[in-house]
PDB file of C-alpha atoms and ligand atoms in Angstrom:
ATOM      1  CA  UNK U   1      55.924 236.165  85.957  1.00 98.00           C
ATOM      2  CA  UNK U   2      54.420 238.073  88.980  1.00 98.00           C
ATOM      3  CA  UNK U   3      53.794 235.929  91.569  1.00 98.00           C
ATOM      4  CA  UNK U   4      51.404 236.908  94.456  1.00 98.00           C
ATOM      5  CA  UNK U   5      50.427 234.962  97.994  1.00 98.00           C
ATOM      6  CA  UNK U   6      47.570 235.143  99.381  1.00 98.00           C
ATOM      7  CA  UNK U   7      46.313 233.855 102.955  1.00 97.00           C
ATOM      8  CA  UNK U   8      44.433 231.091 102.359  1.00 98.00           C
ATOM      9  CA  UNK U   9      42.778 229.133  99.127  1.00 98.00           C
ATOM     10  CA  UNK U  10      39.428 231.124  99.613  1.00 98.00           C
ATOM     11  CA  UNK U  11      41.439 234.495  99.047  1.00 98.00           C
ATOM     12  CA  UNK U  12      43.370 233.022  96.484  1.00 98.00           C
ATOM     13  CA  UNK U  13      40.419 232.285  94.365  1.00 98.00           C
ATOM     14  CA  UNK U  14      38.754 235.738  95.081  1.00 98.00           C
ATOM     15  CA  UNK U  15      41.363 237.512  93.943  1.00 98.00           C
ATOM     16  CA  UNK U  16      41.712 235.527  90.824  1.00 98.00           C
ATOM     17  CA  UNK U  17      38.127 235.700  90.320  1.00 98.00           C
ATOM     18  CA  UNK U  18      38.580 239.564  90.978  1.00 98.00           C
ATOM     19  CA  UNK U  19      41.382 239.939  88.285  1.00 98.00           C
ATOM     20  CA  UNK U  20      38.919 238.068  85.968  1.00 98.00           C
ATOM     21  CA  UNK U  21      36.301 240.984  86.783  1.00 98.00           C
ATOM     22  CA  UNK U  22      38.170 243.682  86.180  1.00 98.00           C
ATOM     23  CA  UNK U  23      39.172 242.608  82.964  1.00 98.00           C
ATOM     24  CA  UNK U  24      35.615 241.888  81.917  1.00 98.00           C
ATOM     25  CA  UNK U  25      34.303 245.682  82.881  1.00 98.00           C
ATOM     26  CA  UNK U  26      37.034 246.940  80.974  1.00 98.00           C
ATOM     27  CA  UNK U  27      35.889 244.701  77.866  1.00 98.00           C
ATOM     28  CA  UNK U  28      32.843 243.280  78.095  1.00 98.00           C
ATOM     29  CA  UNK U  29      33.496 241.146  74.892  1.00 98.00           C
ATOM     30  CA  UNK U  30      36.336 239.418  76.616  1.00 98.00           C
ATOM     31  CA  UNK U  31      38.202 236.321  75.184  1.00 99.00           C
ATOM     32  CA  UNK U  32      38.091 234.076  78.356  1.00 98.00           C
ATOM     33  CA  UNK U  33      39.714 230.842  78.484  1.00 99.00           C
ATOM     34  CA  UNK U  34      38.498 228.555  81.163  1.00 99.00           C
ATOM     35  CA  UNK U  35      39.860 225.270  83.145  1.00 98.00           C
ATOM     36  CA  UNK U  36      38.184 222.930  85.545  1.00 98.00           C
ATOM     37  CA  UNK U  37      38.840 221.230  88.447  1.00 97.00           C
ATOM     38  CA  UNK U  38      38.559 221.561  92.304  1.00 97.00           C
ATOM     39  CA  UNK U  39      40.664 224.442  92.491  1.00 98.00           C
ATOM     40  CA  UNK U  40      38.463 226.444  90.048  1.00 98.00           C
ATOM     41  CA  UNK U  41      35.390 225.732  92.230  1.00 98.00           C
ATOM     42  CA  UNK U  42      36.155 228.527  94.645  1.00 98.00           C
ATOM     43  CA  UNK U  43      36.739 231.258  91.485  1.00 99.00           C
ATOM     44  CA  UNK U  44      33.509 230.282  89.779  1.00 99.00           C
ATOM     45  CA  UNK U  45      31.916 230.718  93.130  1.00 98.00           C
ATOM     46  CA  UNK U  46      33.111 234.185  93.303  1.00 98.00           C
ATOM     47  CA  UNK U  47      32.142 234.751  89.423  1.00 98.00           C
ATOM     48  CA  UNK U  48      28.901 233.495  90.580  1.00 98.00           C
ATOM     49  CA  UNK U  49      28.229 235.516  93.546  1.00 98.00           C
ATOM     50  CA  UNK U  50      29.872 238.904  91.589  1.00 98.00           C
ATOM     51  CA  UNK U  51      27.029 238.634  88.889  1.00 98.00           C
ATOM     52  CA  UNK U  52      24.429 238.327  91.645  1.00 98.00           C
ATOM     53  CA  UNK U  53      25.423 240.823  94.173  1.00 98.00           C
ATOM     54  CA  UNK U  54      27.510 242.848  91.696  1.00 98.00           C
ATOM     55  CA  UNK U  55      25.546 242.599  88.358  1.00 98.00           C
ATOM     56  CA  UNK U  56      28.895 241.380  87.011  1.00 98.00           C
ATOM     57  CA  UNK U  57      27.742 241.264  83.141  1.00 98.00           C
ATOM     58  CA  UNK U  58      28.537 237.999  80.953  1.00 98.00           C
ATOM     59  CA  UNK U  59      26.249 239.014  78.141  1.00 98.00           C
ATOM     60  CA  UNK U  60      28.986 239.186  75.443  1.00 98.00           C
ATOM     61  CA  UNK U  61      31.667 237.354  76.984  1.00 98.00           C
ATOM     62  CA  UNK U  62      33.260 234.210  74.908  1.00 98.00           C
ATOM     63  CA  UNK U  63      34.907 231.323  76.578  1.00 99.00           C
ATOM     64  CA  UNK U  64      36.768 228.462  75.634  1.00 99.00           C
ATOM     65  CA  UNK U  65      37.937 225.682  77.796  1.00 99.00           C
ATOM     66  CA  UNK U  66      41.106 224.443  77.995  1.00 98.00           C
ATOM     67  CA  UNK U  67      40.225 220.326  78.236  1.00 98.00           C
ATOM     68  CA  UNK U  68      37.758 217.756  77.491  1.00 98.00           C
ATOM     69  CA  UNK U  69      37.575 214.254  77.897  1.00 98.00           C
ATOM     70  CA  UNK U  70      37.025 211.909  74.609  1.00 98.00           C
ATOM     71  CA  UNK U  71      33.820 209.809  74.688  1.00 97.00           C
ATOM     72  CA  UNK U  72      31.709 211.452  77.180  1.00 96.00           C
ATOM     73  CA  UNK U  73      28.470 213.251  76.194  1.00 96.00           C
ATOM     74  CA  UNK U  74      27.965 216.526  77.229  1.00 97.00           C
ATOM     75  CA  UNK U  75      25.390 215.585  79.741  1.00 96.00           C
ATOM     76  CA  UNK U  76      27.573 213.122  81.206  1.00 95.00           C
ATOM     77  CA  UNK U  77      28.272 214.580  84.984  1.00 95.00           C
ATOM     78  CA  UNK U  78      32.097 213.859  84.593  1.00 96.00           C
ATOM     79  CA  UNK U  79      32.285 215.718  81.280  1.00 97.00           C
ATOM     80  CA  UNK U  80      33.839 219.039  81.536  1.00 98.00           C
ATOM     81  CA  UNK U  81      31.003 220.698  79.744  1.00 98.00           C
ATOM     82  CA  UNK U  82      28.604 219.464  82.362  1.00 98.00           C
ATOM     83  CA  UNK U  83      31.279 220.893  85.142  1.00 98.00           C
ATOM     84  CA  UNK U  84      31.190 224.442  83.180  1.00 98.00           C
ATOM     85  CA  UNK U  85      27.278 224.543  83.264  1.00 98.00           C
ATOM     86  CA  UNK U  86      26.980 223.341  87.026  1.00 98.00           C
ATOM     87  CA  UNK U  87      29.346 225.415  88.215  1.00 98.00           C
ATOM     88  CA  UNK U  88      29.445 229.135  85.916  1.00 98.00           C
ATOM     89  CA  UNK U  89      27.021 228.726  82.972  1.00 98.00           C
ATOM     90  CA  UNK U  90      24.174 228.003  84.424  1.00 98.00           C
ATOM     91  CA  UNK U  91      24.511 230.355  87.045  1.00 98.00           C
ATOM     92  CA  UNK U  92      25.735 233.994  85.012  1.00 98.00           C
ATOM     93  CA  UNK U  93      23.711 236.026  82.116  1.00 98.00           C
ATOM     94  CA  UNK U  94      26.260 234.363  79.563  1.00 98.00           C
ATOM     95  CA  UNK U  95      24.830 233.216  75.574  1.00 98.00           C
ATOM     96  CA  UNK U  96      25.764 229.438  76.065  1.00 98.00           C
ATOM     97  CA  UNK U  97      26.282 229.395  71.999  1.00 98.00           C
ATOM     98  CA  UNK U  98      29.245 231.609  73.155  1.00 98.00           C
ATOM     99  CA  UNK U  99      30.923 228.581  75.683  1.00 98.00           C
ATOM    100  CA  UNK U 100      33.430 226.899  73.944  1.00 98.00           C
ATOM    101  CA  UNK U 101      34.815 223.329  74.957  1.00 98.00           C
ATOM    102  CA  UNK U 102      37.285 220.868  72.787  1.00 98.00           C
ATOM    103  CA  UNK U 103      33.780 218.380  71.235  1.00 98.00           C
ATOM    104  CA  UNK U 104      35.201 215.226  73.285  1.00 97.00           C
ATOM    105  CA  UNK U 105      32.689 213.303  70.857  1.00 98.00           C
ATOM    106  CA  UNK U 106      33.717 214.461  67.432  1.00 98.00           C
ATOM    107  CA  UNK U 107      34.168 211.281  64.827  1.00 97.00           C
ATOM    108  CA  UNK U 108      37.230 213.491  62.915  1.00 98.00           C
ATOM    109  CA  UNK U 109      39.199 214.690  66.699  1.00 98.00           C
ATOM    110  CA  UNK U 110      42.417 216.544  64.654  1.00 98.00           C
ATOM    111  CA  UNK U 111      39.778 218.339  62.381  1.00 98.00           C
ATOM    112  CA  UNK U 112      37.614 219.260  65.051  1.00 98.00           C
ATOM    113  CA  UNK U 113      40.772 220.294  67.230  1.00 98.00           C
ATOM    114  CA  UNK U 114      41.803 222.285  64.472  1.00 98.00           C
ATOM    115  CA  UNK U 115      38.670 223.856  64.195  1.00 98.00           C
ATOM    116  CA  UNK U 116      38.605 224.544  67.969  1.00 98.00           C
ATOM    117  CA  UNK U 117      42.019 226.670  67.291  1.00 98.00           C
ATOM    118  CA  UNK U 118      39.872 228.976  64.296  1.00 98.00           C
ATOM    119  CA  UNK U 119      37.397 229.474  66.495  1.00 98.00           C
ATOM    120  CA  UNK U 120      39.376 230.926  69.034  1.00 98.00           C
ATOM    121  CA  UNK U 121      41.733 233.041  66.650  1.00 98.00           C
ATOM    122  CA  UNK U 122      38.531 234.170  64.759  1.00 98.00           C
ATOM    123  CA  UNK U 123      37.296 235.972  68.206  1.00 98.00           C
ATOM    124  CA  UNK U 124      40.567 237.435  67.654  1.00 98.00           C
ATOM    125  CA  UNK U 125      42.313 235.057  70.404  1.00 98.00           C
ATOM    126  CA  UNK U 126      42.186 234.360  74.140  1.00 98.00           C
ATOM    127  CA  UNK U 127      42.196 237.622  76.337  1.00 98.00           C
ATOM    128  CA  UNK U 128      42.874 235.798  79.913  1.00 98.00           C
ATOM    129  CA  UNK U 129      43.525 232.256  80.351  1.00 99.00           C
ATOM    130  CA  UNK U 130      42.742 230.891  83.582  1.00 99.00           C
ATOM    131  CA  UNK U 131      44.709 227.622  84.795  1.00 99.00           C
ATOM    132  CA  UNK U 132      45.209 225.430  87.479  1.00 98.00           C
ATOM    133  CA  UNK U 133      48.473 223.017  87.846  1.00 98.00           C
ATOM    134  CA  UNK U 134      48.273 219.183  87.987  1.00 97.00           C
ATOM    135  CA  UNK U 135      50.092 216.647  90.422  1.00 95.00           C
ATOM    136  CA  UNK U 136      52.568 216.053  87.252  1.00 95.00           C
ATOM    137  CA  UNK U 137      52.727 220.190  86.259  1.00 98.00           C
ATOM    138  CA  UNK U 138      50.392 219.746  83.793  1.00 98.00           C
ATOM    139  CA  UNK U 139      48.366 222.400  82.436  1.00 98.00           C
ATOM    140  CA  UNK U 140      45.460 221.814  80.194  1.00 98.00           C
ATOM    141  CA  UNK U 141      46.145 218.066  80.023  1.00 98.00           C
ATOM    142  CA  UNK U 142      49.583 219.106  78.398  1.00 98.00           C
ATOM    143  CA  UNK U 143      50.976 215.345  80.332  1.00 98.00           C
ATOM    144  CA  UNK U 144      55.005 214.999  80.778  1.00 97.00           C
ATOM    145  CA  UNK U 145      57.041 215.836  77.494  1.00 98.00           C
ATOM    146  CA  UNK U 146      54.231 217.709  76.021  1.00 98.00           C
ATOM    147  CA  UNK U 147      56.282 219.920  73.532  1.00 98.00           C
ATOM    148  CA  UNK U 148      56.375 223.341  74.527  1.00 98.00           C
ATOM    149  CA  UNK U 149      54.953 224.666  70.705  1.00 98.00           C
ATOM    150  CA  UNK U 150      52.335 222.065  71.349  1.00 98.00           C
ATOM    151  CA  UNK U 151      48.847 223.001  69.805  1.00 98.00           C
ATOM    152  CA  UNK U 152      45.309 221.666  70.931  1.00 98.00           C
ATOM    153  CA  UNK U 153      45.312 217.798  70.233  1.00 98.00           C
ATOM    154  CA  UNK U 154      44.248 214.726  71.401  1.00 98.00           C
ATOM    155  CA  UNK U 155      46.444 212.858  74.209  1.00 98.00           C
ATOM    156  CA  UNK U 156      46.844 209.925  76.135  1.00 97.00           C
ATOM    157  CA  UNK U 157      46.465 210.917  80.133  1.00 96.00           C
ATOM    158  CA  UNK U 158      49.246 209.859  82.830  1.00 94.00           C
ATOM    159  CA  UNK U 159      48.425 207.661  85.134  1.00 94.00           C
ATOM    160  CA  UNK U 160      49.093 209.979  88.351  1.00 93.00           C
ATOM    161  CA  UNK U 161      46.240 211.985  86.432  1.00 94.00           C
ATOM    162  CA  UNK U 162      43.573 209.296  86.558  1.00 94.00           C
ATOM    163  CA  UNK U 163      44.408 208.307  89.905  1.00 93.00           C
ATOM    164  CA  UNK U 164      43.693 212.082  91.064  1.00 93.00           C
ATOM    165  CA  UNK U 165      41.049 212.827  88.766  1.00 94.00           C
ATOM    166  CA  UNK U 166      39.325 209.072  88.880  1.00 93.00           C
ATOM    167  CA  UNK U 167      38.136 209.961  91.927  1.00 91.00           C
ATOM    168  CA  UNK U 168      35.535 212.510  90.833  1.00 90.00           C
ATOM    169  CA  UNK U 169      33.865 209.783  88.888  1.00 93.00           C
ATOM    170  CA  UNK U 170      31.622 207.861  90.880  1.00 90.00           C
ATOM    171  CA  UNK U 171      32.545 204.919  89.092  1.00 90.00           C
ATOM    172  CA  UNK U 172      36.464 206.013  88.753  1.00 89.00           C
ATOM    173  CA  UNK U 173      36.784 202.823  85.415  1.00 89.00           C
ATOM    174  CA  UNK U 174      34.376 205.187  83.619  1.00 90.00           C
ATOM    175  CA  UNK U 175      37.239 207.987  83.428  1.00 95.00           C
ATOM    176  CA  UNK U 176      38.060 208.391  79.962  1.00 97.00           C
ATOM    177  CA  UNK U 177      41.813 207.364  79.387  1.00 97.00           C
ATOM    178  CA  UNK U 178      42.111 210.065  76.549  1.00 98.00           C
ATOM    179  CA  UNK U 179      41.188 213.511  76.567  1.00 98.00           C
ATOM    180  CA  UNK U 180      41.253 216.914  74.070  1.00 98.00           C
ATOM    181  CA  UNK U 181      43.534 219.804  75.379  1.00 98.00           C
ATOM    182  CA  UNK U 182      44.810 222.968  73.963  1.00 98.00           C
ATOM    183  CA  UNK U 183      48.639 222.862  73.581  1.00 98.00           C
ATOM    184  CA  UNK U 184      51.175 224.566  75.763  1.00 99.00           C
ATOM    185  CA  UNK U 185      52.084 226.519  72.438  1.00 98.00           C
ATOM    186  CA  UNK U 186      48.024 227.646  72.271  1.00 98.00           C
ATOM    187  CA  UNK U 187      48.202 228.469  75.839  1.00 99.00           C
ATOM    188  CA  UNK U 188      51.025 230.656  75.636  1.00 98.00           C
ATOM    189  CA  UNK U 189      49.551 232.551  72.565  1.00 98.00           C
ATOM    190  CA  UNK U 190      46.724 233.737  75.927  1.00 98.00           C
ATOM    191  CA  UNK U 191      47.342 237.859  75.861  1.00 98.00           C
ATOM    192  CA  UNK U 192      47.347 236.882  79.540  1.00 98.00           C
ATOM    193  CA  UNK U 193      47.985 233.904  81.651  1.00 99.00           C
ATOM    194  CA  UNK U 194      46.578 233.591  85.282  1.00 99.00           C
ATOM    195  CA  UNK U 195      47.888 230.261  87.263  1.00 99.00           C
ATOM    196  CA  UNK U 196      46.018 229.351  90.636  1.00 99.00           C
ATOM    197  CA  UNK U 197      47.617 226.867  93.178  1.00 99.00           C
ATOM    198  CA  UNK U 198      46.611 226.189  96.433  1.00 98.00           C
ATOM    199  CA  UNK U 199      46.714 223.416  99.221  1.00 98.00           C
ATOM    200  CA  UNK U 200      50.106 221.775 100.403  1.00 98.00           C
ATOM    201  CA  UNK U 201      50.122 219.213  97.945  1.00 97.00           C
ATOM    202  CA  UNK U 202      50.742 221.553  95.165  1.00 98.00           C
ATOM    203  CA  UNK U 203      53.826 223.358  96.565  1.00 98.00           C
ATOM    204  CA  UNK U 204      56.328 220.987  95.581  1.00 98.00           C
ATOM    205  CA  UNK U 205      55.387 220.829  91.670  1.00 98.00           C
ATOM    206  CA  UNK U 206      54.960 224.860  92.144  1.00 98.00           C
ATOM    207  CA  UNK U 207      58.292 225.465  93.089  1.00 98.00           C
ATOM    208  CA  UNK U 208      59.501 223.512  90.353  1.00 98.00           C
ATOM    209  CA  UNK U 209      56.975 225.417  87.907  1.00 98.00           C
ATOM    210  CA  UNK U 210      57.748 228.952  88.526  1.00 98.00           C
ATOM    211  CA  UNK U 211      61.097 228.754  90.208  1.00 98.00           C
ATOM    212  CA  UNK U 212      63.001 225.703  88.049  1.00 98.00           C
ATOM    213  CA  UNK U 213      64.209 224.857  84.672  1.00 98.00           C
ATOM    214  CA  UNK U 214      61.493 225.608  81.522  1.00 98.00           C
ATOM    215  CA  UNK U 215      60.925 221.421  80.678  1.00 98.00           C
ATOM    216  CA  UNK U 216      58.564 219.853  78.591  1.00 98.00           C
ATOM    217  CA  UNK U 217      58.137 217.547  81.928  1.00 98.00           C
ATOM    218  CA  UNK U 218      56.362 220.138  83.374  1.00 98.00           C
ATOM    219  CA  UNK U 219      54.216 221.585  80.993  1.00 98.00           C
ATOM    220  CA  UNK U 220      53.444 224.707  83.580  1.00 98.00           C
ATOM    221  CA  UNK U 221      57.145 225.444  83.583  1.00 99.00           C
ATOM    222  CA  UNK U 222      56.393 226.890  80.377  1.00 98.00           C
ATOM    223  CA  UNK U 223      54.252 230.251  81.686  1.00 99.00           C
ATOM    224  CA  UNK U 224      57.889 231.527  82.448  1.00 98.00           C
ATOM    225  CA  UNK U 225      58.189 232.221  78.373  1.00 98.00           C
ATOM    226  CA  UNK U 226      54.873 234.431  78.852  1.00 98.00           C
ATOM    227  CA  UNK U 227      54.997 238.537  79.082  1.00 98.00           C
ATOM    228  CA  UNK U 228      51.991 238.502  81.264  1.00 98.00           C
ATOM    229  CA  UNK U 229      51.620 235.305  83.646  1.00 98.00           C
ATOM    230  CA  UNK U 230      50.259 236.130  87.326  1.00 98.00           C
ATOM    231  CA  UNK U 231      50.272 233.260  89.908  1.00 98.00           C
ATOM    232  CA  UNK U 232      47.880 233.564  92.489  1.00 98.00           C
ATOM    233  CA  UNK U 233      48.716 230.951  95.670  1.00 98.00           C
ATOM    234  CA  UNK U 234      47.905 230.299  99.045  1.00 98.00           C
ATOM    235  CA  UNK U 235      50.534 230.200 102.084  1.00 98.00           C
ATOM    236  CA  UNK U 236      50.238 226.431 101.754  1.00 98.00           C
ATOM    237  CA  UNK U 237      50.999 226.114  97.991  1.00 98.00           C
ATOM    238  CA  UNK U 238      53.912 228.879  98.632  1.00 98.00           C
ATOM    239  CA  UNK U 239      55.952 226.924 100.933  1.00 98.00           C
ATOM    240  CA  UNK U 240      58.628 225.614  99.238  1.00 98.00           C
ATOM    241  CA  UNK U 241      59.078 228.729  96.972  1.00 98.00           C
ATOM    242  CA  UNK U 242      62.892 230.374  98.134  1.00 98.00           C
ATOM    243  CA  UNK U 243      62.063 233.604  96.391  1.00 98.00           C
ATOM    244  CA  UNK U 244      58.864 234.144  98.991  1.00 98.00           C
ATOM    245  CA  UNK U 245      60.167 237.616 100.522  1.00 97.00           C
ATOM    246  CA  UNK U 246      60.563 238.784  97.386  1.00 98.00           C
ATOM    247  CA  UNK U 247      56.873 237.913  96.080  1.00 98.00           C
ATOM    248  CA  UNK U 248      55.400 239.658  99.334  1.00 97.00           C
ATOM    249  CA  UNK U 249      57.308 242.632  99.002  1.00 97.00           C
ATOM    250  CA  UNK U 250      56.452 242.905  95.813  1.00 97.00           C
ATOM    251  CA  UNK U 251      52.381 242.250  96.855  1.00 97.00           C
ATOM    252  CA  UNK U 252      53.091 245.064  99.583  1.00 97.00           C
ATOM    253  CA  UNK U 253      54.918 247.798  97.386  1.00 97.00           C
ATOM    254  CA  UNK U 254      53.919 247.704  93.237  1.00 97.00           C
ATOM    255  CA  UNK U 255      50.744 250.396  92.835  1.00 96.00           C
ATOM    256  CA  UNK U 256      49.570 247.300  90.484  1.00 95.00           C
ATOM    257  CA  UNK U 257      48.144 245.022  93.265  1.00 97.00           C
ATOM    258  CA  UNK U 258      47.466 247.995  95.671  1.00 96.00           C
ATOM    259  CA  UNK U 259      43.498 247.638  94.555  1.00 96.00           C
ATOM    260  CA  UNK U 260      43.946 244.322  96.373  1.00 95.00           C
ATOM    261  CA  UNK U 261      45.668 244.291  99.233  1.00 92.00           C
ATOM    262  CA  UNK U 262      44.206 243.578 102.609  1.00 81.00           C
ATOM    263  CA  UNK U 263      40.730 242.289 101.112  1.00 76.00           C
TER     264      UNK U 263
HETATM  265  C1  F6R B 301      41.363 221.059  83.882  1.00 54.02           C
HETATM  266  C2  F6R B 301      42.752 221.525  83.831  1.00 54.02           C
HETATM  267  C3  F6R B 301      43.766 220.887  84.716  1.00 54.02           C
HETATM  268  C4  F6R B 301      43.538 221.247  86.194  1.00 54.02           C
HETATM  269  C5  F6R B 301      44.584 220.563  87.069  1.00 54.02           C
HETATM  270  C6  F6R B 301      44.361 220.851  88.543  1.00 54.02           C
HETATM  271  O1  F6R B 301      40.562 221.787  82.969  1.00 54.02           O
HETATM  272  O2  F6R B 301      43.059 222.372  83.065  1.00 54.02           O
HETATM  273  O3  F6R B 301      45.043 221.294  84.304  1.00 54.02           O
HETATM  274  O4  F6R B 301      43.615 222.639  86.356  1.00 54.02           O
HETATM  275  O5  F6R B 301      44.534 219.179  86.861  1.00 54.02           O
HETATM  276  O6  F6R B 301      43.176 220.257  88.963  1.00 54.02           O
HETATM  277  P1  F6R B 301      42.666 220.416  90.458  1.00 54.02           P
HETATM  278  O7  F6R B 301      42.289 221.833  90.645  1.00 54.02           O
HETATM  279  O8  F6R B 301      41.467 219.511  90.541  1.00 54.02           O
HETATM  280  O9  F6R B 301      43.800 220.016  91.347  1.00 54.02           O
END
């Protein structure tokens, strides 16, 4: 894993959304796996503004989202499809028959999720798979003792997750208790991985992440198996991390971030 700190959350996410650029004008038909939440906000921002300013070109891109909750439309506001569209979709030259998410509403869920896993291997498989980290390490909604060959399924979400995530519903009982997510195992079979943390209340669970034991309690523990995981964090998230000078000299010195450094 290459780990990389960056000032604050708004730098994290540009150079995230940066990394994501380059890899698209170097193949436009990119495999691009996709999370949501509020640390994504800031990236799809960038994404957003790249394509305006930059003429950043979507046109052939494919993407296919990590999560989805079970039993909301797609028009529902708290659905992860209607996050996608408000935030990148509607907003970039991308074909939306190319946007992929797990169908929350599908009457057969372990057909459809297998289905969801063809689809992705038929595009020949993920290129970059972007991720943020939950309170409980989670990835995806891989939840505590997710096994760590785990593909995309249907599972039950831990409570710490509808506390945090209840409160983007405006009525927090409509949060679905059950939700579609690609497995750890599916995430790991990403050609590349690309973790974003920031804020203070991430650094503990990031420290145990990247820097303890590989557990099936914390499924993002499991990005230290992958050849080609970057971690992008802010100071805040970094804190508890002991191998910091290390990171930073490694930011400062390898020709591979020297594109980036002091943007
Ligand atoms: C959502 C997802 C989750 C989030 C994680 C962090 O698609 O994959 O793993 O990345 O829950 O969410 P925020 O950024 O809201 O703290």
């Amino acid at each position: 894993m290459k780990l990389v700190i960056q000032p604050d959350a708004e730098r994290a996410a540009r150079l995230t959304a940066a990394l994501i650029a380059k890899a698209l004008r170097e193949k436009p038909q990119l495999v691009l796996g996709l999370a949501t939440g509020r640390t994504m906000e800031s990236v799809y921002k960038n994404l957003v503004r790249m394509h305006r300013e930059e003429g950043l070109d979507f046109s052939l891109c494919r993407t296919f989202n990590l999560d989805e909750y079970i039993g909301l439309p797609p028009d529902h506001p708290g659905s992860y499809r209607y996050y996608m569209n408000h935030h990148l979709f509607n907003h970039i030259n991308i074909d939306k028959r190319n946007t992929f998410l797990p169908d929350g509403m599908a009457e057969d869920i372990p057909s459809s999720c297998l289905c969801y896993e063809e689809r992705m291997e038929a595009c020949g498989g993920v290129d970059i798979q972007l991720l943020g980290i939950g309170a409980d390490g989670h990835i995806g909604f891989n939840e505590p003792l997710s096994a760590l060959g785990s593909r995309t399924r249907d599972v039950s979400l831990d409570p710490s997750t509808l506390a945090v995530n209840g409160t983007l519903f405006k009525n927090p009982e409509e949060m679905p208790r059950r939700a579609i997510t690609m497995g750890v195992g599916t995430i790991l079979d990403a050609k590349e991985t690309l973790l974003l943390v920031t804020g203070a209340a991430k650094a503990g669970i990031l420290a145990k992440a990247v820097e303890g034991p590989v557990t099936s309690m914390i499924s993002a523990s499991a990005l230290q198996f992958h050849p080609h995981c970057r971690t992008i964090v802010d100071e805040e998230a970094a804190a508890k991390l002991e191998g910091q000078a290390y990171y930073r000299w490694m930011f400062e010195n390898e020709p591979e971030w020297a594109e980036y450094r002091g943007k």
